[in-house]
Amino acid sequence: MRCVRIGAHDHLARQCVVLGHHGVRDAGHIAAIVLRRLVVGQGAVQAQAVARGKVALGLVHGAHLRDQATARQCVVGWMRQGMNLADIYLHGITAAARLVGRSWAEDCLDFGAVTIVSARLHRLLYDFSPQFQTDAQPHHGGTVLIFPEPGAQHTMGSFMLTEFFRREGWYVTAAQPLRVQDALGLVSGNWIDLVALSVSSDRHLVTLADWVTQMRQASTNPDLKIMVGGPMACVDPQCLSPMQADVLGKDALHALDWAKTHVLSQLALTQ
């Protein structure tokens, strides 16, 4: 296993070599992916990005090579160092999940490894949910419906988004509709201000575009807003444009900021 030399960031590459000896066929390539995606600019910005890369790699290492307790201990250790859970979720768990997904797509991780790591990362969100919700804001009246594409096997992204919206005081309905009738029943039988749809593949894009159109027509709320995000928003955002959503969600914080500006502000005007 050859490690790609990356100058001052060799520590990341060495971590990847350890992964490589345990099932990742091109560990140096993964290090290059992390740095290319996360390191932008120089100085403090670069140092912060490298630190985030270490968090992602550390979680993949712990979740893949050892057990759930090791992955959990990674998170506990970072919290003791002063990192908050929101940053760990966004720059650790999310980045780790994207790294695993890209490694699978580029044939660096086998299916078994992907399944194990994904399940353990998802479990971390469940384990730390009570602590994450400790500082939850009072309910402000906003309602959001969050669901993944039909038949999705990996729902960690939509669950994480649920956690962030709950913490910010939203009434959250999390669902997994398999048919358009299920989705239409949710928006016609309940007052929903925002629908957030997570798309992880290109298998149902035409179907989902039709769902979006029908949900707008069926909604009890004539000003229903629809957000589309998930892995495909990072991998190929252009393929989501035919769905004609109101916004393409980049991550949980972007989703919350957009919802505050375009949904909650309108609610405040009507109350």
Steps between C-alpha positions, in 0.01 A plus 500: 500500500658827387421821685456818295742761627319818595765710667398641836191281500683164508325420828173465312660275244649280773153460649378391159777242472368339819158486335657356190643203684148416622296494182537834322687429180629854433543679828729768363235586242246549779739740674527697178120512471464633853759770450374601157145539630572649840818704472444839340734797534787543741575574862221469754242392243726222377582388854130484585428296188778254577363463852158420355659245270658332801161484671343332198782253459504428872133408494539277195799335667315441827173389344659269242792338676377457852147523642217734595660580834817619326305724266311642797824559686627705205205736544537514878869579464436790261234639733750495786733700279235769465323405176123533514267232371371712213853536358569130554176412319574727204876472466547155647204270444374665180849527353573139597179382332588691182850356508360150529252562219769633270730212589222255409434679170871490414528133603727567798264347758304178463130469576551337837725781623258766376210332679689471827632857503167651393307313768746602770501864394119502503499339845715788629217741418256290703742466789571873528147620419398571863813705554462679166144601591598633843514857366187469285316825437131548591254410225431798275221347294690408185428152361729294280453162333827315437534181299749314278440376148278190475677178592809676634725263695712771662296761686768651721488835320127548543524393865777752565295775337211402727727542802607850397146619427371358829774679690405830336139478616326356196217251515649214297325216323744233381362250252598247235224507238529228238221623271390843388168442676688472831677830443182674389318378809766658721472846344124496452415365845739724695608863488857488369708814444803330350573165336865388505575212267831313512613347169782247511494361146378575147259207489181692582564851367209500253269348761604752764452793263142382456463464878609861551241625251221294655594595856471869417154437353380285790645701786272662755753783503483700173847643574671164559878520459698202373869439559702229329836383632694189595801334339390584144507870588876459548574246229292640213284799601400574141307174475265628772402820319210337306329439834436876523546518874517837670856440617783251479609419856878488541517382859300520824612853591425632153158333514424664836618843387292484184194378689535780755514763227240364260259314726513628857517863393178453303334328796588797718325735258178299509481465878 
